[in-house]
PDB file of C-alpha atoms in Angstrom:
ATOM      1  CA  ARG H 218      -6.182 -18.812 -14.707  1.00  0.00           C
ATOM      2  CA  GLY H 219      -8.303 -16.519 -16.782  1.00  0.00           C
ATOM      3  CA  TRP H 220     -11.476 -16.901 -14.703  1.00  0.00           C
ATOM      4  CA  LYS H 221      -9.595 -16.423 -11.351  1.00  0.00           C
ATOM      5  CA  LEU H 222      -8.275 -12.972 -12.840  1.00  0.00           C
ATOM      6  CA  SER H 223     -11.646 -12.097 -13.656  1.00  0.00           C
ATOM      7  CA  LEU H 224     -12.907 -12.949 -10.293  1.00  0.00           C
ATOM      8  CA  LYS H 225     -10.356 -10.764  -8.739  1.00  0.00           C
ATOM      9  CA  ARG H 226     -10.929  -7.815 -10.983  1.00  0.00           C
ATOM     10  CA  GLY H 227     -14.518  -8.150  -9.950  1.00  0.00           C
ATOM     11  CA  LEU H 228     -13.743  -8.095  -6.271  1.00  0.00           C
ATOM     12  CA  ASP H 229     -11.217  -5.141  -6.949  1.00  0.00           C
ATOM     13  CA  PHE H 230     -13.978  -3.184  -9.104  1.00  0.00           C
ATOM     14  CA  ILE H 231     -17.040  -3.788  -6.710  1.00  0.00           C
ATOM     15  CA  GLY H 232     -14.756  -3.240  -3.483  1.00  0.00           C
ATOM     16  CA  SER H 233     -13.101   0.025  -4.607  1.00  0.00           C
ATOM     17  CA  LEU H 234     -16.244   1.537  -5.842  1.00  0.00           C
ATOM     18  CA  LEU H 235     -18.178   0.769  -2.970  1.00  0.00           C
ATOM     19  CA  GLY H 236     -15.245   1.918  -0.693  1.00  0.00           C
ATOM     20  CA  LEU H 237     -14.873   5.414  -2.551  1.00  0.00           C
ATOM     21  CA  ILE H 238     -18.745   5.998  -2.285  1.00  0.00           C
ATOM     22  CA  PHE H 239     -19.012   5.328   1.528  1.00  0.00           C
ATOM     23  CA  LEU H 240     -15.716   6.689   2.566  1.00  0.00           C
ATOM     24  CA  SER H 241     -15.855   9.724   0.309  1.00  0.00           C
ATOM     25  CA  PRO H 242     -17.482  12.165   3.170  1.00  0.00           C
ATOM     26  CA  PHE H 243     -14.685  10.943   5.813  1.00  0.00           C
ATOM     27  CA  MET H 244     -12.027  11.303   2.938  1.00  0.00           C
ATOM     28  CA  LEU H 245     -13.191  14.822   2.387  1.00  0.00           C
ATOM     29  CA  MET H 246     -12.731  15.447   6.177  1.00  0.00           C
ATOM     30  CA  VAL H 247      -9.311  14.067   6.086  1.00  0.00           C
ATOM     31  CA  ALA H 248      -8.463  16.271   3.031  1.00  0.00           C
ATOM     32  CA  LEU H 249      -9.514  19.375   4.849  1.00  0.00           C
ATOM     33  CA  LEU H 250      -7.427  18.600   7.869  1.00  0.00           C
ATOM     34  CA  ILE H 251      -4.385  18.173   5.941  1.00  0.00           C
ATOM     35  CA  ARG H 252      -4.835  21.755   4.169  1.00  0.00           C
ATOM     36  CA  LEU H 253      -5.440  23.058   7.799  1.00  0.00           C
ATOM     37  CA  GLU H 254      -2.057  21.888   9.188  1.00  0.00           C
ATOM     38  CA  SER H 255       0.243  22.609   6.215  1.00  0.00           C
ATOM     39  CA  LYS H 256       0.159  24.343   2.740  1.00  0.00           C
ATOM     40  CA  GLY H 257       0.502  22.537  -0.321  1.00  0.00           C
ATOM     41  CA  PRO H 258      -1.543  19.650  -2.129  1.00  0.00           C
ATOM     42  CA  VAL H 259      -3.842  17.081  -0.343  1.00  0.00           C
ATOM     43  CA  PHE H 260      -2.784  14.176  -2.507  1.00  0.00           C
ATOM     44  CA  TYR H 261       0.789  13.164  -3.313  1.00  0.00           C
ATOM     45  CA  THR H 262       1.537  10.838  -6.378  1.00  0.00           C
ATOM     46  CA  GLN H 263       4.590   8.912  -6.596  1.00  0.00           C
ATOM     47  CA  VAL H 264       5.838   6.560  -9.538  1.00  0.00           C
ATOM     48  CA  ARG H 265       5.949   2.848  -8.106  1.00  0.00           C
ATOM     49  CA  MET H 266       6.154  -0.482  -9.966  1.00  0.00           C
ATOM     50  CA  GLY H 267       3.395  -2.936 -10.422  1.00  0.00           C
ATOM     51  CA  LEU H 268       2.380  -5.796 -12.414  1.00  0.00           C
ATOM     52  CA  ASP H 269       5.147  -6.961 -14.851  1.00  0.00           C
ATOM     53  CA  GLY H 270       7.324  -4.336 -13.522  1.00  0.00           C
ATOM     54  CA  ARG H 271       5.512  -1.741 -15.361  1.00  0.00           C
ATOM     55  CA  PRO H 272       5.341   1.773 -13.560  1.00  0.00           C
ATOM     56  CA  PHE H 273       2.334   3.517 -12.456  1.00  0.00           C
ATOM     57  CA  PRO H 274       1.524   6.788 -10.290  1.00  0.00           C
ATOM     58  CA  VAL H 275       0.453   5.729  -7.048  1.00  0.00           C
ATOM     59  CA  ILE H 276      -1.976   8.129  -5.088  1.00  0.00           C
ATOM     60  CA  LYS H 277      -2.052   8.867  -1.329  1.00  0.00           C
ATOM     61  CA  PHE H 278      -2.881  11.438   0.917  1.00  0.00           C
ATOM     62  CA  ARG H 279       0.129  13.714   1.680  1.00  0.00           C
ATOM     63  CA  SER H 280       1.532  12.654   4.944  1.00  0.00           C
ATOM     64  CA  MET H 281       5.046  14.547   4.509  1.00  0.00           C
ATOM     65  CA  ARG H 282       6.102  18.234   4.087  1.00  0.00           C
ATOM     66  CA  VAL H 283       6.140  19.683   0.703  1.00  0.00           C
ATOM     67  CA  ASP H 284      10.020  19.805   0.894  1.00  0.00           C
ATOM     68  CA  ALA H 285      10.372  16.145   2.235  1.00  0.00           C
ATOM     69  CA  GLU H 286      12.562  14.870  -0.627  1.00  0.00           C
ATOM     70  CA  SER H 287      14.377  18.082  -1.696  1.00  0.00           C
ATOM     71  CA  SER H 288      17.726  16.223  -0.873  1.00  0.00           C
ATOM     72  CA  GLY H 289      16.550  13.001  -2.737  1.00  0.00           C
ATOM     73  CA  PRO H 290      14.302   9.890  -1.870  1.00  0.00           C
ATOM     74  CA  GLY H 291      14.801   8.362   1.729  1.00  0.00           C
ATOM     75  CA  TRP H 292      13.483   5.547   3.478  1.00  0.00           C
ATOM     76  CA  THR H 293      10.708   6.518   6.138  1.00  0.00           C
ATOM     77  CA  VAL H 294      11.805   5.689   9.795  1.00  0.00           C
ATOM     78  CA  LYS H 295      10.451   6.094  13.305  1.00  0.00           C
ATOM     79  CA  ASP H 296      10.005   9.690  14.472  1.00  0.00           C
ATOM     80  CA  ASP H 297      10.847  10.834  10.804  1.00  0.00           C
ATOM     81  CA  PRO H 298      10.936  14.744  10.958  1.00  0.00           C
ATOM     82  CA  ARG H 299       9.820  15.111   7.544  1.00  0.00           C
ATOM     83  CA  VAL H 300       6.297  13.567   8.563  1.00  0.00           C
ATOM     84  CA  THR H 301       3.528  15.940   9.622  1.00  0.00           C
ATOM     85  CA  ARG H 302       1.571  15.607  12.708  1.00  0.00           C
ATOM     86  CA  MET H 303      -1.492  14.710  10.850  1.00  0.00           C
ATOM     87  CA  GLY H 304       0.755  12.501   8.532  1.00  0.00           C
ATOM     88  CA  ARG H 305       2.007  10.497  11.460  1.00  0.00           C
ATOM     89  CA  PHE H 306      -1.575   9.748  12.652  1.00  0.00           C
ATOM     90  CA  MET H 307      -2.766   8.970   8.955  1.00  0.00           C
ATOM     91  CA  ARG H 308       0.229   6.480   8.788  1.00  0.00           C
ATOM     92  CA  ARG H 309      -0.509   4.684  11.889  1.00  0.00           C
ATOM     93  CA  THR H 310      -4.150   4.191  10.834  1.00  0.00           C
ATOM     94  CA  GLU H 311      -3.227   3.762   7.314  1.00  0.00           C
ATOM     95  CA  LEU H 312      -5.830   6.470   6.147  1.00  0.00           C
ATOM     96  CA  ASP H 313      -2.744   7.801   3.837  1.00  0.00           C
ATOM     97  CA  GLU H 314      -3.610   4.956   1.573  1.00  0.00           C
ATOM     98  CA  LEU H 315      -7.401   5.426   0.932  1.00  0.00           C
ATOM     99  CA  PRO H 316      -6.814   7.223  -2.196  1.00  0.00           C
ATOM    100  CA  GLN H 317      -5.264   4.130  -3.708  1.00  0.00           C
ATOM    101  CA  LEU H 318      -9.027   2.983  -4.138  1.00  0.00           C
ATOM    102  CA  ILE H 319      -8.887   5.267  -7.183  1.00  0.00           C
ATOM    103  CA  ASN H 320      -5.712   3.325  -8.190  1.00  0.00           C
ATOM    104  CA  VAL H 321      -7.823  -0.038  -7.872  1.00  0.00           C
ATOM    105  CA  LEU H 322     -10.821   1.331  -9.581  1.00  0.00           C
ATOM    106  CA  LEU H 323      -8.750   2.180 -12.390  1.00  0.00           C
ATOM    107  CA  GLY H 324      -7.035  -1.335 -12.600  1.00  0.00           C
ATOM    108  CA  GLN H 325      -3.811   0.068 -11.907  1.00  0.00           C
ATOM    109  CA  MET H 326      -3.629  -1.845  -8.413  1.00  0.00           C
ATOM    110  CA  SER H 327      -5.541  -4.454  -6.650  1.00  0.00           C
ATOM    111  CA  LEU H 328      -7.378  -4.577  -3.349  1.00  0.00           C
ATOM    112  CA  VAL H 329      -4.763  -7.071  -2.234  1.00  0.00           C
ATOM    113  CA  GLY H 330      -1.308  -7.903  -3.837  1.00  0.00           C
ATOM    114  CA  PRO H 331       2.430  -7.143  -3.119  1.00  0.00           C
ATOM    115  CA  ARG H 332       2.758  -3.656  -1.827  1.00  0.00           C
ATOM    116  CA  PRO H 333       4.519  -1.360  -4.787  1.00  0.00           C
ATOM    117  CA  GLU H 334       7.935  -0.017  -4.470  1.00  0.00           C
ATOM    118  CA  ARG H 335       9.702   2.866  -6.031  1.00  0.00           C
ATOM    119  CA  PRO H 336      11.802   2.144  -9.111  1.00  0.00           C
ATOM    120  CA  VAL H 337      14.798   3.237  -7.419  1.00  0.00           C
ATOM    121  CA  TYR H 338      14.293   0.572  -4.566  1.00  0.00           C
ATOM    122  CA  VAL H 339      13.202  -1.986  -6.917  1.00  0.00           C
ATOM    123  CA  GLN H 340      16.527  -1.607  -8.727  1.00  0.00           C
ATOM    124  CA  GLN H 341      18.275  -2.392  -5.362  1.00  0.00           C
ATOM    125  CA  PHE H 342      16.228  -4.905  -4.201  1.00  0.00           C
ATOM    126  CA  ARG H 343      16.399  -7.210  -7.434  1.00  0.00           C
ATOM    127  CA  GLU H 344      20.379  -7.083  -7.137  1.00  0.00           C
ATOM    128  CA  GLN H 345      20.164  -8.112  -3.604  1.00  0.00           C
ATOM    129  CA  ILE H 346      17.101 -10.647  -2.968  1.00  0.00           C
ATOM    130  CA  PRO H 347      16.725 -13.815  -5.268  1.00  0.00           C
ATOM    131  CA  ARG H 348      13.342 -13.867  -7.230  1.00  0.00           C
ATOM    132  CA  TYR H 349      12.511 -10.467  -6.170  1.00  0.00           C
ATOM    133  CA  MET H 350      11.048  -9.573  -9.581  1.00  0.00           C
ATOM    134  CA  GLU H 351       8.733 -12.655  -9.364  1.00  0.00           C
ATOM    135  CA  ARG H 352       6.195 -10.666  -6.683  1.00  0.00           C
ATOM    136  CA  HIS H 353       5.533  -8.564  -9.888  1.00  0.00           C
ATOM    137  CA  ARG H 354       3.520 -11.407 -11.531  1.00  0.00           C
ATOM    138  CA  GLU H 355       0.577 -10.108  -9.492  1.00  0.00           C
ATOM    139  CA  LYS H 356      -1.030  -6.623  -9.510  1.00  0.00           C
ATOM    140  CA  ALA H 357       0.378  -4.497  -6.498  1.00  0.00           C
ATOM    141  CA  GLY H 358      -1.996  -4.123  -3.577  1.00  0.00           C
ATOM    142  CA  MET H 359      -3.238  -1.904  -1.138  1.00  0.00           C
ATOM    143  CA  THR H 360      -2.631  -4.473   1.481  1.00  0.00           C
ATOM    144  CA  GLY H 361      -0.945  -8.131   1.079  1.00  0.00           C
ATOM    145  CA  TRP H 362       0.043 -11.183   2.996  1.00  0.00           C
ATOM    146  CA  ALA H 363       3.312  -9.679   4.156  1.00  0.00           C
ATOM    147  CA  GLN H 364       1.457  -6.557   5.559  1.00  0.00           C
ATOM    148  CA  VAL H 365      -1.168  -8.718   7.548  1.00  0.00           C
ATOM    149  CA  ASN H 366       1.914 -10.660   9.139  1.00  0.00           C
ATOM    150  CA  GLY H 367       3.208  -7.463  10.549  1.00  0.00           C
ATOM    151  CA  LEU H 368       5.929  -7.074   7.770  1.00  0.00           C
ATOM    152  CA  ARG H 369       5.581  -3.205   6.592  1.00  0.00           C
ATOM    153  CA  GLY H 370       7.394  -0.140   7.131  1.00  0.00           C
ATOM    154  CA  ASP H 371      11.057  -0.501   8.206  1.00  0.00           C
ATOM    155  CA  THR H 372      11.132  -4.411   8.121  1.00  0.00           C
ATOM    156  CA  SER H 373      13.214  -6.924   6.322  1.00  0.00           C
ATOM    157  CA  ILE H 374      12.597  -6.951   2.577  1.00  0.00           C
ATOM    158  CA  ALA H 375      13.903 -10.356   2.197  1.00  0.00           C
ATOM    159  CA  GLU H 376      11.338 -11.584   4.464  1.00  0.00           C
ATOM    160  CA  ARG H 377       8.657  -9.520   3.222  1.00  0.00           C
ATOM    161  CA  THR H 378       9.536 -10.778  -0.390  1.00  0.00           C
ATOM    162  CA  SER H 379       9.319 -14.367   0.824  1.00  0.00           C
ATOM    163  CA  TYR H 380       5.887 -13.559   1.722  1.00  0.00           C
ATOM    164  CA  ASP H 381       4.879 -11.865  -1.151  1.00  0.00           C
ATOM    165  CA  LEU H 382       6.011 -14.813  -3.292  1.00  0.00           C
ATOM    166  CA  TRP H 383       4.034 -17.448  -1.267  1.00  0.00           C
ATOM    167  CA  TYR H 384       1.073 -14.986  -2.117  1.00  0.00           C
ATOM    168  CA  VAL H 385       1.673 -15.111  -5.619  1.00  0.00           C
ATOM    169  CA  GLU H 386       1.986 -19.015  -5.773  1.00  0.00           C
ATOM    170  CA  ASN H 387      -1.002 -19.719  -3.550  1.00  0.00           C
ATOM    171  CA  TRP H 388      -3.501 -17.078  -4.747  1.00  0.00           C
ATOM    172  CA  SER H 389      -7.083 -17.675  -4.136  1.00  0.00           C
ATOM    173  CA  LEU H 390     -10.190 -15.460  -3.822  1.00  0.00           C
ATOM    174  CA  TRP H 391     -10.609 -16.563  -0.415  1.00  0.00           C
ATOM    175  CA  LEU H 392      -7.150 -15.715   0.700  1.00  0.00           C
ATOM    176  CA  ASP H 393      -7.835 -12.211  -0.707  1.00  0.00           C
ATOM    177  CA  ILE H 394     -11.092 -11.989   1.292  1.00  0.00           C
ATOM    178  CA  LYS H 395      -9.278 -13.085   4.443  1.00  0.00           C
ATOM    179  CA  ILE H 396      -6.465 -10.570   4.015  1.00  0.00           C
ATOM    180  CA  ILE H 397      -8.894  -7.713   3.543  1.00  0.00           C
ATOM    181  CA  LEU H 398     -10.863  -8.755   6.868  1.00  0.00           C
ATOM    182  CA  ARG H 399      -7.197  -8.961   8.399  1.00  0.00           C
ATOM    183  CA  THR H 400      -6.347  -5.872   7.396  1.00  0.00           C
ATOM    184  CA  MET H 401      -9.526  -4.127   8.635  1.00  0.00           C
ATOM    185  CA  TRP H 402      -9.068  -5.661  11.937  1.00  0.00           C
ATOM    186  CA  MET H 403      -5.476  -4.576  12.387  1.00  0.00           C
ATOM    187  CA  VAL H 404      -6.482  -1.284  11.461  1.00  0.00           C
ATOM    188  CA  ILE H 405      -9.140  -1.073  14.052  1.00  0.00           C
ATOM    189  CA  VAL H 406      -6.852  -2.516  16.971  1.00  0.00           C
ATOM    190  CA  ARG H 407      -4.173  -0.608  15.566  1.00  0.00           C
ATOM    191  CA  LYS H 408      -1.704  -3.373  15.380  1.00  0.00           C
ATOM    192  CA  ASN H 409       0.452  -1.829  12.568  1.00  0.00           C
ATOM    193  CA  LYS H 410       3.402  -1.029  14.932  1.00  0.00           C
ATOM    194  CA  ASN H 411       5.839  -0.672  11.969  1.00  0.00           C
ATOM    195  CA  ALA H 412       3.848   2.118  10.090  1.00  0.00           C
ATOM    196  CA  TYR H 413       5.972   5.171  10.289  1.00  0.00           C
TER     197      TYR H 413
END
């Protein structure tokens, strides 16, 4: 198990470092477009729960208005009025997730793993879905087995959890590589229909 974790961390470190180096000019352009459309910070940090249920600040490009959660947290739905025009494009293409490469480089996340949720939702899901907290046996990921099987956005949490648990129980380096390649293909052909 120890050598497997070292391999996974190696893939995460090299992948996130190369990603940040090669994508930095593109990320700078995205940041500029965000600022041109709406006032406020380019980045958005939000507390999520990762490995062993520990909280950490996830980093994203801001895709909503600054006052989006003035009435409290809310699940993002189709045609959500809180999402900016640039934000809608970023969510469809998953560009808003690119700053999470920093989380991966710092060791807070992995390139592949169960997607991290907010503590308020984790509390709900752990009471409703059997074995929900077992998905936290792996680091949270930028992408995951559930996501490449179409389960992201406004989809069944119970079904997503079953895919996450399958990943935790069947992890291999080859599986991670396969998920990364499938994620890249889905972004290219824009197959993420549930990304709001």
